[in-house]
CSV table of C-alpha atoms and ligand atoms in Angstrom, one decimal:
chain,number,residue,atom,x,y,z
Z,45,MET,CA,154.9,56.2,101.2
Z,46,VAL,CA,152.4,55.2,103.9
Z,47,SER,CA,149.7,53.0,102.5
Z,48,ASP,CA,146.0,53.8,102.9
Z,49,ALA,CA,144.1,52.1,105.7
Z,50,VAL,CA,142.2,49.9,103.2
Z,51,GLU,CA,143.3,49.3,99.6
Z,52,ILE,CA,141.0,47.0,97.6
Z,53,ARG,CA,141.4,46.0,93.9
Z,54,ASN,CA,138.9,43.9,91.9
Z,55,LEU,CA,137.5,42.1,95.0
Z,56,THR,CA,135.0,39.3,94.1
Z,57,LYS,CA,133.2,36.8,96.3
Z,58,ARG,CA,131.1,34.1,94.8
Z,59,PHE,CA,128.9,31.6,96.6
Z,60,GLY,CA,128.4,28.8,94.0
Z,61,ASP,CA,126.9,30.5,90.9
Z,62,PHE,CA,125.9,33.6,92.9
Z,63,THR,CA,128.2,36.6,92.9
Z,64,ALA,CA,127.7,38.5,96.2
Z,65,VAL,CA,130.6,41.0,95.7
Z,66,ASP,CA,131.4,41.8,92.1
Z,67,ASN,CA,134.8,43.2,91.3
Z,68,ILE,CA,134.9,46.2,93.6
Z,69,SER,CA,137.8,48.5,94.1
Z,70,PHE,CA,138.3,51.3,96.6
Z,71,ASN,CA,140.6,52.9,99.1
Z,72,VAL,CA,139.9,54.2,102.6
Z,73,ARG,CA,142.4,56.8,103.8
Z,74,ARG,CA,143.9,56.7,107.3
Z,75,GLY,CA,141.7,58.5,109.9
Z,76,GLU,CA,138.8,58.7,107.5
Z,77,ILE,CA,135.1,58.0,108.4
Z,78,PHE,CA,134.0,55.8,105.5
Z,79,GLY,CA,130.3,55.0,105.2
Z,80,PHE,CA,129.5,51.7,103.4
Z,81,LEU,CA,125.9,51.8,102.2
Z,82,GLY,CA,123.7,49.5,100.1
Z,83,ALA,CA,120.3,47.9,99.9
Z,84,ASN,CA,119.6,44.7,101.7
Z,85,GLY,CA,121.7,41.9,100.2
Z,86,ALA,CA,123.9,44.3,98.3
Z,87,GLY,CA,127.0,42.5,99.6
Z,88,LYS,CA,128.2,44.8,102.4
Z,89,THR,CA,128.6,42.3,105.1
Z,90,THR,CA,130.3,39.8,102.7
Z,91,ALA,CA,132.8,42.5,101.7
Z,92,MET,CA,133.3,43.6,105.3
Z,93,ARG,CA,134.0,40.1,106.5
Z,94,ILE,CA,136.8,39.8,103.9
Z,95,LEU,CA,138.3,43.1,105.0
Z,96,CYS,CA,138.2,41.9,108.6
Z,97,GLY,CA,140.1,38.7,107.7
Z,98,LEU,CA,137.1,36.5,108.5
Z,99,SER,CA,136.5,35.3,105.0
Z,100,ARG,CA,138.6,34.8,101.8
Z,101,PRO,CA,137.8,36.5,98.5
Z,102,THR,CA,137.2,34.3,95.4
Z,103,SER,CA,139.5,36.7,93.6
Z,104,GLY,CA,141.0,40.1,93.9
Z,105,GLU,CA,143.6,41.6,96.2
Z,106,GLY,CA,144.2,44.3,98.7
Z,107,THR,CA,145.5,45.3,102.1
Z,108,VAL,CA,144.0,46.3,105.4
Z,109,ALA,CA,146.2,48.1,107.8
Z,110,GLY,CA,149.0,47.3,105.4
Z,111,TYR,CA,148.4,43.5,105.6
Z,112,ASP,CA,147.4,41.3,102.7
Z,113,ILE,CA,143.8,40.2,102.7
Z,114,ASN,CA,144.7,36.9,101.1
Z,115,THR,CA,147.7,35.8,103.1
Z,116,GLN,CA,147.9,37.8,106.3
Z,117,GLN,CA,144.4,37.5,107.9
Z,118,GLU,CA,145.7,36.8,111.4
Z,119,LYS,CA,147.8,40.0,111.3
Z,120,ILE,CA,144.8,42.0,110.1
Z,121,LYS,CA,142.6,40.7,113.0
Z,122,ARG,CA,145.2,42.0,115.5
Z,123,ARG,CA,145.1,45.5,114.0
Z,124,ILE,CA,141.4,46.0,113.6
Z,125,GLY,CA,138.3,46.2,115.8
Z,126,TYR,CA,135.0,44.8,114.7
Z,127,MET,CA,131.6,45.5,116.1
Z,128,SER,CA,128.7,43.6,114.7
Z,129,GLN,CA,125.2,44.8,115.7
Z,130,LYS,CA,124.0,41.6,117.2
Z,131,PHE,CA,126.8,39.5,118.6
Z,132,SER,CA,129.3,41.9,120.0
Z,133,LEU,CA,128.8,41.2,123.7
Z,134,TYR,CA,128.0,38.1,125.7
Z,135,PRO,CA,124.7,38.8,127.4
Z,136,ASP,CA,125.2,36.3,130.2
Z,137,LEU,CA,128.6,37.7,131.2
Z,138,THR,CA,128.9,40.8,133.3
Z,139,VAL,CA,130.3,44.1,131.9
Z,140,ARG,CA,133.6,43.4,133.5
Z,141,GLU,CA,133.8,39.8,132.3
Z,142,ASN,CA,133.0,41.0,128.7
Z,143,ILE,CA,135.9,43.5,128.9
Z,144,ARG,CA,138.3,40.9,130.2
Z,145,LEU,CA,137.2,38.3,127.6
Z,146,PHE,CA,137.6,40.6,124.6
Z,147,GLY,CA,140.8,42.1,126.0
Z,148,GLY,CA,142.2,38.6,126.0
Z,149,ILE,CA,141.0,37.8,122.5
Z,150,TYR,CA,142.6,41.0,121.2
Z,151,GLY,CA,145.9,39.9,122.8
Z,152,LEU,CA,146.2,42.3,125.8
Z,153,LYS,CA,148.1,41.3,128.9
Z,154,ASP,CA,146.3,40.9,132.3
Z,155,LYS,CA,147.8,44.1,133.6
Z,156,GLU,CA,146.7,46.1,130.5
Z,157,ILE,CA,143.2,44.6,130.7
Z,158,LYS,CA,142.9,45.7,134.4
Z,159,GLU,CA,144.0,49.2,133.6
Z,160,LYS,CA,141.9,49.5,130.5
Z,161,THR,CA,138.8,48.2,132.4
Z,162,ASP,CA,139.1,51.0,134.9
Z,163,THR,CA,139.6,53.7,132.3
Z,164,LEU,CA,136.8,52.3,130.2
Z,165,LEU,CA,134.3,52.1,133.0
Z,166,SER,CA,135.1,55.6,134.2
Z,167,MET,CA,134.9,57.0,130.6
Z,168,LEU,CA,131.5,55.4,130.0
Z,169,ASP,CA,130.3,56.3,133.4
Z,170,MET,CA,129.5,52.6,134.0
Z,171,ARG,CA,131.3,51.8,137.3
Z,172,GLN,CA,128.0,51.1,139.0
Z,173,GLU,CA,127.1,48.6,136.2
Z,174,ARG,CA,130.4,46.7,136.2
Z,175,ASP,CA,128.9,43.5,137.8
Z,176,LYS,CA,125.6,43.6,135.9
Z,177,PHE,CA,125.0,41.2,133.0
Z,178,ALA,CA,125.6,42.9,129.7
Z,179,GLY,CA,122.3,41.5,128.5
Z,180,SER,CA,120.4,43.5,131.1
Z,181,LEU,CA,121.8,46.9,129.9
Z,182,PRO,CA,119.7,49.3,127.8
Z,183,LEU,CA,120.5,48.9,124.1
Z,184,GLY,CA,122.3,52.3,123.8
Z,185,TRP,CA,124.6,51.3,126.7
Z,186,LYS,CA,125.3,47.9,125.2
Z,187,GLN,CA,126.4,49.6,122.0
Z,188,LYS,CA,128.6,52.1,123.7
Z,189,LEU,CA,130.2,49.3,125.6
Z,190,ALA,CA,130.6,47.2,122.5
Z,191,PHE,CA,132.2,50.0,120.7
Z,192,SER,CA,134.7,50.7,123.5
Z,193,ILE,CA,135.5,47.0,123.8
Z,194,ALA,CA,136.2,46.9,120.0
Z,195,MET,CA,138.6,49.8,120.6
Z,196,ILE,CA,140.3,48.3,123.7
Z,197,HIS,CA,143.5,47.3,121.8
Z,198,ASP,CA,143.9,50.7,120.0
Z,199,PRO,CA,143.2,49.3,116.6
Z,200,GLU,CA,144.2,51.2,113.4
Z,201,ILE,CA,140.8,50.6,111.9
Z,202,ILE,CA,137.4,50.0,113.4
Z,203,PHE,CA,134.7,48.2,111.4
Z,204,LEU,CA,131.1,48.9,112.6
Z,205,ASP,CA,128.3,46.9,111.1
Z,206,GLU,CA,125.1,48.8,111.6
Z,207,PRO,CA,126.2,49.9,115.1
Z,208,THR,CA,123.1,52.1,115.8
Z,209,GLY,CA,120.3,49.9,114.5
Z,210,GLY,CA,117.2,50.3,116.6
Z,211,VAL,CA,118.5,53.0,118.8
Z,212,ASP,CA,116.8,56.3,119.5
Z,213,PRO,CA,118.1,59.5,117.8
Z,214,GLU,CA,119.7,61.0,121.0
Z,215,THR,CA,121.6,57.8,121.7
Z,216,ARG,CA,122.6,57.6,118.1
Z,217,ARG,CA,124.0,61.2,118.3
Z,218,ARG,CA,126.0,60.3,121.4
Z,219,PHE,CA,127.3,57.2,119.7
Z,220,TRP,CA,128.5,59.3,116.8
Z,221,GLU,CA,130.4,61.5,119.2
Z,222,MET,CA,132.4,58.4,120.1
Z,223,ILE,CA,133.0,57.8,116.4
Z,224,TYR,CA,134.3,61.3,115.9
Z,225,ASP,CA,136.5,61.1,119.0
Z,226,ALA,CA,138.1,57.9,117.6
Z,227,SER,CA,138.5,59.5,114.2
Z,228,GLU,CA,140.1,62.6,115.7
Z,229,LYS,CA,142.6,60.4,117.5
Z,230,GLY,CA,143.6,58.9,114.1
Z,231,THR,CA,141.5,55.7,114.0
Z,232,THR,CA,140.0,54.9,110.6
Z,233,VAL,CA,136.3,54.2,110.9
Z,234,PHE,CA,134.5,51.9,108.4
Z,235,VAL,CA,130.8,51.9,109.1
Z,236,THR,CA,127.6,50.6,107.6
Z,237,THR,CA,124.3,52.2,108.5
Z,238,HIS,CA,120.7,52.3,107.6
Z,239,TYR,CA,120.3,55.9,108.7
Z,240,MET,CA,120.9,58.5,106.0
Z,241,ASP,CA,121.5,61.3,108.5
Z,242,GLU,CA,124.5,59.3,109.6
Z,243,ALA,CA,125.7,59.0,106.1
Z,244,GLU,CA,126.0,62.8,106.1
Z,245,TYR,CA,128.5,62.5,109.1
Z,246,CYS,CA,130.9,60.4,107.0
Z,247,ASP,CA,133.9,61.9,105.2
Z,248,ARG,CA,133.1,59.7,102.2
Z,249,VAL,CA,130.4,57.1,101.4
Z,250,SER,CA,130.1,54.3,98.9
Z,251,VAL,CA,126.8,52.9,97.8
Z,252,MET,CA,126.7,49.2,96.8
Z,253,VAL,CA,124.1,47.8,94.5
Z,254,ASP,CA,124.1,44.1,93.5
Z,255,GLY,CA,127.6,43.5,94.6
Z,256,ARG,CA,129.0,46.6,92.8
Z,257,ILE,CA,130.0,50.0,94.0
Z,258,ALA,CA,127.5,52.3,92.2
Z,259,ALA,CA,128.8,55.6,93.7
Z,260,LEU,CA,131.6,56.7,95.9
Z,261,ASP,CA,132.4,60.2,97.1
Z,262,SER,CA,131.9,62.8,99.9
Z,263,PRO,CA,128.3,63.4,100.9
Z,264,GLU,CA,128.6,67.0,99.5
Z,265,ARG,CA,129.8,65.8,96.1
Z,266,LEU,CA,127.2,63.1,95.9
Z,267,LYS,CA,124.4,65.6,96.6
Z,268,GLU,CA,125.8,67.9,93.9
Z,269,MET,CA,126.1,65.0,91.4
Z,270,TYR,CA,122.6,63.7,92.0
Z,271,ARG,CA,121.1,67.2,92.5
Z,272,ALA,CA,119.8,66.0,95.8
Z,273,GLU,CA,118.9,67.9,99.0
Z,274,ASN,CA,120.2,65.1,101.3
Z,275,MET,CA,121.8,61.7,101.3
Z,276,ASP,CA,118.4,60.0,101.5
Z,277,GLU,CA,117.6,61.4,98.1
Z,278,VAL,CA,121.0,60.4,96.8
Z,279,PHE,CA,120.5,56.9,98.1
Z,280,ARG,CA,116.9,56.6,96.7
Z,281,THR,CA,118.1,57.7,93.3
Z,282,ILE,CA,121.0,55.3,93.1
Z,283,VAL,CA,119.2,52.3,94.5
Z,284,GLY,CA,115.9,53.2,92.8
Z,285,ARG,CA,117.5,53.0,89.4
Z,286,SER,CA,118.3,49.4,90.1
Z,287,GLY,CA,114.7,48.7,91.2
Z,288,LYS,CA,115.8,47.6,94.7
Z,289,GLU,CA,113.7,48.1,97.8
Z,290,ASP,CA,114.5,51.1,99.9
Z,291,SER,CA,116.6,49.7,102.6
Z,292,ARG,CA,120.3,50.3,103.4
F,189,ATP,P1,122.1,43.3,104.7
F,189,ATP,O1,122.0,44.8,104.8
F,189,ATP,O2,120.8,42.6,104.5
F,189,ATP,O3,123.0,42.7,105.8
F,189,ATP,P2,124.4,43.0,102.9
F,189,ATP,O4,124.6,44.1,101.9
F,189,ATP,O5,125.2,43.0,104.1
F,189,ATP,O6,122.8,43.0,103.3
F,189,ATP,P3,125.3,40.4,102.4
F,189,ATP,O7,124.9,39.8,103.8
F,189,ATP,O8,126.7,40.6,102.1
F,189,ATP,O9,124.5,41.7,102.1
F,189,ATP,O10,124.7,39.3,101.3
F,189,ATP,C1,124.9,39.5,99.9
F,189,ATP,C2,124.2,38.4,99.2
F,189,ATP,O11,125.0,37.2,99.4
F,189,ATP,C3,122.9,38.0,99.7
F,189,ATP,O12,122.0,37.7,98.6
F,189,ATP,C4,123.1,36.8,100.6
F,189,ATP,O13,121.9,35.9,100.6
F,189,ATP,C5,124.3,36.1,99.9
F,189,ATP,N1,125.1,35.4,100.8
F,189,ATP,C6,125.8,35.9,101.9
F,189,ATP,N2,126.5,34.9,102.5
F,189,ATP,C7,126.2,33.8,101.8
F,189,ATP,C8,126.7,32.4,102.0
F,189,ATP,N3,127.5,32.0,103.0
F,189,ATP,N4,126.2,31.5,101.1
F,189,ATP,C9,125.4,31.9,100.1
F,189,ATP,N5,124.9,33.1,99.9
F,189,ATP,C10,125.3,34.1,100.7
């Protein structure tokens, strides 16, 4: 049997006395778009870093892309892409240099990097911008570029940490077209977002509160369960019960 893209059991992460991730368990199916929501400080980034092989859990077990989160972190890193909102690109390197750098980090050979660079620049319609500093690009372009770079090695799973923060609705919509394309080609997408309209685009979403998963299902089922018109209401109900501020 082929394993799910992500299989997590009883994952806990403590910092001293403080429990940031508290015994969470969930699976993400292959090819699924999985939304990972929660109030500020709920533990999303902490959990995501463990799934990406960047941090070790205090306890618990699981696999990502079939590899063990406790013992095979280097293998996990090769099979996933990771896009953090703030530090994805080097602003003082050009577009081309960023592609070359990350291609190398993800283990591609020079020839592959060259080919991928051409394809990627054409696909993004950014040939004219290839020698511009990444830092000088509009935010929407930076994010598209960062997404494509995180996909350059054809990862099985892409982790997106608030990829559309601060971007206008039209650019966000176009960004989600890229997410859908990736998903249709079989890539599993694991995404955190502050925008509840985006939560509606996910196949399933989980809502974290105080390090625990308070709800996990498809947006349709969650709306039914919480008798809500939209995901914003669902989110407010779940997080409101815990007395947390309204932020994802
Ligand atoms: P946000 O949406 O604000 O990014 P989040 O859900 O991603 O929130 P985390 O960044 O995972 O939340 O943080 C969860 C909790 O763990 C927070 O209270 C945070 O202060 C704490 N925390 C995170 N990393 C550390 C660390 N290295 N040492 C101590 N506490 C930490």
